[in-house]
PDB file of C-alpha atoms in Angstrom:
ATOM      1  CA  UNK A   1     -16.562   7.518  -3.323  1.00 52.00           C
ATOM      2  CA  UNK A   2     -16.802   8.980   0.084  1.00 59.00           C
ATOM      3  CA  UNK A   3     -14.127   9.350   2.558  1.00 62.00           C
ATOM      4  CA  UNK A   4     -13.274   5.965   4.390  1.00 85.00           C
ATOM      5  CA  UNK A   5     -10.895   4.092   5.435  1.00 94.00           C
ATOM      6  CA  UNK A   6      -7.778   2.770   3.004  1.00 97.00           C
ATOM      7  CA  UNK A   7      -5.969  -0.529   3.654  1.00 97.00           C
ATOM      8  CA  UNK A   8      -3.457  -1.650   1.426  1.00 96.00           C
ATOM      9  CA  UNK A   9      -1.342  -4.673   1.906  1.00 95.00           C
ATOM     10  CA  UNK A  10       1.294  -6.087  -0.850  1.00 91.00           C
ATOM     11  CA  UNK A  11       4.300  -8.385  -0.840  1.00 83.00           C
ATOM     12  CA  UNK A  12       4.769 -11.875   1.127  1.00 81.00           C
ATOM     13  CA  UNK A  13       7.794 -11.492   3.282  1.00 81.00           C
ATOM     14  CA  UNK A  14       7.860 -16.124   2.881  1.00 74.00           C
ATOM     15  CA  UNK A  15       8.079 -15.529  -0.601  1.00 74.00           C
ATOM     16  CA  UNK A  16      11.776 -15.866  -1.446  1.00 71.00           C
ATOM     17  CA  UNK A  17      11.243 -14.114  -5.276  1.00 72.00           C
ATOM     18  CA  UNK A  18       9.657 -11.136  -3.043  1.00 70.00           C
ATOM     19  CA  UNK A  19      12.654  -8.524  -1.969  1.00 72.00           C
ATOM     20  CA  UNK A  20      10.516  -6.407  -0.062  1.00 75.00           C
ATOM     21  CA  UNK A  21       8.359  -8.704   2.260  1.00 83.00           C
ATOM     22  CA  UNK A  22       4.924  -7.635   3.277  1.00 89.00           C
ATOM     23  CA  UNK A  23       3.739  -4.305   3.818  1.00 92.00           C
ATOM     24  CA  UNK A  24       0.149  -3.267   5.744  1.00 95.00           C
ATOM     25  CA  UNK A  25      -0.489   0.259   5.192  1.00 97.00           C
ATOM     26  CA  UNK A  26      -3.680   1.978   6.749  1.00 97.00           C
ATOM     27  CA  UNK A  27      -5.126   5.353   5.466  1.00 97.00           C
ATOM     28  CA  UNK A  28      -7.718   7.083   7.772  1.00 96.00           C
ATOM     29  CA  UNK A  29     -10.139   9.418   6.152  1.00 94.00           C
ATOM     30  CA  UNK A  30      -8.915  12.084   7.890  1.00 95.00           C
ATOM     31  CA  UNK A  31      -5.126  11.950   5.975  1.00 97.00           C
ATOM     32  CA  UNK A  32      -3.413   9.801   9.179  1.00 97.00           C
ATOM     33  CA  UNK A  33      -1.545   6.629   8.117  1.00 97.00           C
ATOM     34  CA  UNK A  34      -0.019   4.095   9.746  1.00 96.00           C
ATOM     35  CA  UNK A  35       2.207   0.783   8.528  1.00 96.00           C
ATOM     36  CA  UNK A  36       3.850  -2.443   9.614  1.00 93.00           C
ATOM     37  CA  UNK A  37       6.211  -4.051   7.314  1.00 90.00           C
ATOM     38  CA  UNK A  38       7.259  -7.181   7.962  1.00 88.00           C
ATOM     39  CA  UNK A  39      10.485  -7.845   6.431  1.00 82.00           C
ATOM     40  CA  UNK A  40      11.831 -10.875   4.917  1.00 77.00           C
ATOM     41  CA  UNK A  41      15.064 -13.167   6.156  1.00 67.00           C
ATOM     42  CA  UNK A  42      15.868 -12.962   9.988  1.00 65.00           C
ATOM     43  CA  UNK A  43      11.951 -12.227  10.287  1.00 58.00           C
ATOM     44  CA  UNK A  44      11.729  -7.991  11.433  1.00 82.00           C
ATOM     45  CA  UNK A  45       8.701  -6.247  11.595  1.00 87.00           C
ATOM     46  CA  UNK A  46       8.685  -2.352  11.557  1.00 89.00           C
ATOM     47  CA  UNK A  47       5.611   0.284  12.285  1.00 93.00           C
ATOM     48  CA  UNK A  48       5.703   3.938  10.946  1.00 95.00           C
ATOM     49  CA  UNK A  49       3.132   6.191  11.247  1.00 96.00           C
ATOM     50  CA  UNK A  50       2.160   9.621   9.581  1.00 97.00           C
ATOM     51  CA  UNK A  51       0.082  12.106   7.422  1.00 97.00           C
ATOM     52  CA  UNK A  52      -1.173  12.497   4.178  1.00 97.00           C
ATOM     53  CA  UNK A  53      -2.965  15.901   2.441  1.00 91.00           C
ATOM     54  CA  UNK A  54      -6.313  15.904   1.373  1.00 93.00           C
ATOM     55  CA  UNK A  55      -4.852  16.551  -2.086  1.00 94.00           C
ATOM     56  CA  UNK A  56      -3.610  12.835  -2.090  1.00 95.00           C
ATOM     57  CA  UNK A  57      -6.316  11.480  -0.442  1.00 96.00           C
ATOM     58  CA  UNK A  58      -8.389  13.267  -3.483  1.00 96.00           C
ATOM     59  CA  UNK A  59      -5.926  12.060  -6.148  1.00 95.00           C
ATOM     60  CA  UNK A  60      -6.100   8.079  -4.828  1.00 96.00           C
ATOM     61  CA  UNK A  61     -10.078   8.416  -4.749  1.00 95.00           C
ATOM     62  CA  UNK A  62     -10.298   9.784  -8.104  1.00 95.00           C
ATOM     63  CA  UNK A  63      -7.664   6.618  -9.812  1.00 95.00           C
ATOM     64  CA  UNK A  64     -10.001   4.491  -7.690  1.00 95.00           C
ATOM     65  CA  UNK A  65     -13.368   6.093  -9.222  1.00 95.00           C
ATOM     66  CA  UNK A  66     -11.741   5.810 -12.837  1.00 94.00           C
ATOM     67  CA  UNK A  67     -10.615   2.201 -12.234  1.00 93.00           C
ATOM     68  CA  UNK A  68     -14.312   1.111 -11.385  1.00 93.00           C
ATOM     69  CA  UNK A  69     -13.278   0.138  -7.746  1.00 94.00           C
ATOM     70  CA  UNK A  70     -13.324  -2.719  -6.481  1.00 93.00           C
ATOM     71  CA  UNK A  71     -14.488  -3.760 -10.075  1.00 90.00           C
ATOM     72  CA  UNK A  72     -11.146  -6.377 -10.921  1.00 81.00           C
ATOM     73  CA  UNK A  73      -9.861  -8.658 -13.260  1.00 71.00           C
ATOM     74  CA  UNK A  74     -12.289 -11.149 -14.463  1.00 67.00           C
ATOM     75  CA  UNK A  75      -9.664 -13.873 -14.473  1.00 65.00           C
ATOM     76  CA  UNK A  76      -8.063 -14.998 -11.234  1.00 66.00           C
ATOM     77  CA  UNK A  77      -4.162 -13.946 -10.770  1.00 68.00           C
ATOM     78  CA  UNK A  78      -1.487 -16.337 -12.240  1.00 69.00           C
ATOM     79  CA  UNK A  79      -0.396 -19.010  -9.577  1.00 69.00           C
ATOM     80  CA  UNK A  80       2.774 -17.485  -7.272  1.00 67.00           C
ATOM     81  CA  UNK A  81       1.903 -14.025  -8.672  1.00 71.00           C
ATOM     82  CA  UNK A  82       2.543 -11.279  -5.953  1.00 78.00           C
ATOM     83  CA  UNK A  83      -0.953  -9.668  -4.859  1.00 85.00           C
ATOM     84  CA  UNK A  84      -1.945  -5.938  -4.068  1.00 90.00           C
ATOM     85  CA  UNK A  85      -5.081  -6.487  -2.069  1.00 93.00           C
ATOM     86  CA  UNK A  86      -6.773  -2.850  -1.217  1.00 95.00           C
ATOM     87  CA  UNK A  87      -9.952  -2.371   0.806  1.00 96.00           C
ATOM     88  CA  UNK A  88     -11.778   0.615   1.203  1.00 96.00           C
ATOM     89  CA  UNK A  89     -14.326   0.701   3.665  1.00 92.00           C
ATOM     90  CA  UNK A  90     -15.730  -2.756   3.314  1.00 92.00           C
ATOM     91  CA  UNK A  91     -15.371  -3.211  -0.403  1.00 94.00           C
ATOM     92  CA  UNK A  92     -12.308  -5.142  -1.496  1.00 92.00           C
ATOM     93  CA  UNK A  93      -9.916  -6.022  -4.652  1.00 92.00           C
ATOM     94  CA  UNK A  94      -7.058  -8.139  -5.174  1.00 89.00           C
ATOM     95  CA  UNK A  95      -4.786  -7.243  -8.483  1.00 89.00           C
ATOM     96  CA  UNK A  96      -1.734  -8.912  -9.463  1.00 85.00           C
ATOM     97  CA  UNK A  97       1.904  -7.212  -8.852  1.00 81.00           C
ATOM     98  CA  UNK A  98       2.233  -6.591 -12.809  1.00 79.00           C
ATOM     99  CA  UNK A  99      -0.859  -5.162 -13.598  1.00 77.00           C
ATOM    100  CA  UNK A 100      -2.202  -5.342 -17.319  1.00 73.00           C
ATOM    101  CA  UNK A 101      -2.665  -2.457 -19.687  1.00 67.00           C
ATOM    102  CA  UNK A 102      -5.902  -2.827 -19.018  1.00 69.00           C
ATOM    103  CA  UNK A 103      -5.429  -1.741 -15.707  1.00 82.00           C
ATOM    104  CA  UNK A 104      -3.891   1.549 -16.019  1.00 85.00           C
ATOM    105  CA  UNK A 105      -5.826   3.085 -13.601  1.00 88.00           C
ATOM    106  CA  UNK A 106      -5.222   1.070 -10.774  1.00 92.00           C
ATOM    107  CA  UNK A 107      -1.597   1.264 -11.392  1.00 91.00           C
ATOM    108  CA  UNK A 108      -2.043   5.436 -10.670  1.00 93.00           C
ATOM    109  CA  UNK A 109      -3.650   4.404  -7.309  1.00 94.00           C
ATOM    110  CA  UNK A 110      -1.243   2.037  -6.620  1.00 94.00           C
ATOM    111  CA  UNK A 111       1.698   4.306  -7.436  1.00 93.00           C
ATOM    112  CA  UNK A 112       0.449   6.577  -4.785  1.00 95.00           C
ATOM    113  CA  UNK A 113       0.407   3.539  -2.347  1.00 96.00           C
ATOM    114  CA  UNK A 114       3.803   2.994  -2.611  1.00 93.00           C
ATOM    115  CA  UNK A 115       5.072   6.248  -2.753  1.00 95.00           C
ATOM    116  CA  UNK A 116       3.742   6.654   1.000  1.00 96.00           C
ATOM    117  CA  UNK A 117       4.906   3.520   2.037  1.00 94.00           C
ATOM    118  CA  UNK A 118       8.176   4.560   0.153  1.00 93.00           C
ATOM    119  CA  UNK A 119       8.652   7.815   1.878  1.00 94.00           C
ATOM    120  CA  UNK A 120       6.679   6.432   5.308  1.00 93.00           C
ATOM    121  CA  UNK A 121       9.903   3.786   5.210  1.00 92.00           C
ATOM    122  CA  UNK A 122      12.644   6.800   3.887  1.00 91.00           C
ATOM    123  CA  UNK A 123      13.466   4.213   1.328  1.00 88.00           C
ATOM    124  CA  UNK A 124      13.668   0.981   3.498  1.00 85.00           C
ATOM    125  CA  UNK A 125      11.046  -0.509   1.474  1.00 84.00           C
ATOM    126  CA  UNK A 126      11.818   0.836  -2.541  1.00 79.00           C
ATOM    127  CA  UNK A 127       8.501   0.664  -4.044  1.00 82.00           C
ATOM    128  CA  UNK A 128       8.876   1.840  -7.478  1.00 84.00           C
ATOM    129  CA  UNK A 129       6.931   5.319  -7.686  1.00 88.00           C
ATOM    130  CA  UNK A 130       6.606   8.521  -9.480  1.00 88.00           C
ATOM    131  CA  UNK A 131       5.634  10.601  -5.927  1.00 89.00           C
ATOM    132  CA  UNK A 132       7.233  12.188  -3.816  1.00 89.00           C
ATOM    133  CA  UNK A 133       5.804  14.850  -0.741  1.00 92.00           C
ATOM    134  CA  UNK A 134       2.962  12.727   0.248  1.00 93.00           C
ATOM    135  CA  UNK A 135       3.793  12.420   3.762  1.00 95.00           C
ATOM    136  CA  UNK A 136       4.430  14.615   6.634  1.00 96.00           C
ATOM    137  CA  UNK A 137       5.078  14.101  10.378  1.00 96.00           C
ATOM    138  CA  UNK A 138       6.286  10.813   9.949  1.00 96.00           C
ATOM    139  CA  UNK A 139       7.683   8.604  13.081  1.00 95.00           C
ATOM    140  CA  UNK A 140       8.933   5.211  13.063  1.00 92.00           C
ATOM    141  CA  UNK A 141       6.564   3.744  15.757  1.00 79.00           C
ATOM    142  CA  UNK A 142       7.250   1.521  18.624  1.00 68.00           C
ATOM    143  CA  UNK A 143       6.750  -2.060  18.114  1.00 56.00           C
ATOM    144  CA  UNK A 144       8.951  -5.508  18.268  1.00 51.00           C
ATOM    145  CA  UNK A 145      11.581  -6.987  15.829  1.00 45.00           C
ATOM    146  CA  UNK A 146      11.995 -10.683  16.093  1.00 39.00           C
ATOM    147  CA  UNK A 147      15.825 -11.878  14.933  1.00 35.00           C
TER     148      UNK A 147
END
């Protein structure tokens, strides 16, 4: 899989059974990132941007290879299942929250996802993950909050 571009939104910050919200998280082939959150109650929306190494840029293509990406489920999700949609370059997937066994591989993708939008966030939004380091020269960017 050549280098492209990674997007990677989860959560639905209407959904009252989702504690995070929504997150939007872009990954340029050259390691920059950048992500709004949009949190849920009195409606806020956050932007952070940053870096990631090569190394994890390496790591998230290989899960992807060994998943069959943007090979999915054959079944469509449950009804009022959270989504994790990823695109990468113009090919696209959407996978349930609670991925299957089945699955395993796109859960190691995934748990790279949210451990940059983890440490992008410095915990604000608590993905689950087993990373930590993937980020550097982060900056909480400029952009409006609506109360």
């Amino acid at each position: 899989m050549a280098a492209r571009r990674y997007g990677y939104s989860v959560g639905n910050e209407s959904d009252p059974g989702d504690p995070w919200g929504r997150s939007e998280l872009s990954i340029e082939a050259d390691g920059r990132v950048s992500l709004r959150h949009h949190f849920p109650g009195p409606l806020a929306t956050r932007g952070w941007t940053g870096r990631v190494e090569a190394t994890m840029l390496e790591a998230l293509r290989g899960a992807l290879e060994e998943a069959g990406f943007p090979d999915g489920p054959s079944a469509p999700p449950v009804a009022g299942s959270g989504l994790r949609r990823l695109t990468v370059g113009t090919a696209y997937v959407a996978l349930p929250w609670h991925l299957p066994a089945a699955q395993a591989a796109y859960a190691k993708a995934f748990d790279l996802l949210d451990g940059v939008i983890h440490e992008l966030t410095a915990g604000a939004v608590a993905y689950s993950t087993t990373h930590t380091g993937l980020v550097s020269d982060i900056n909480e960017a400029p952009g409006p909050s609506y109360q």
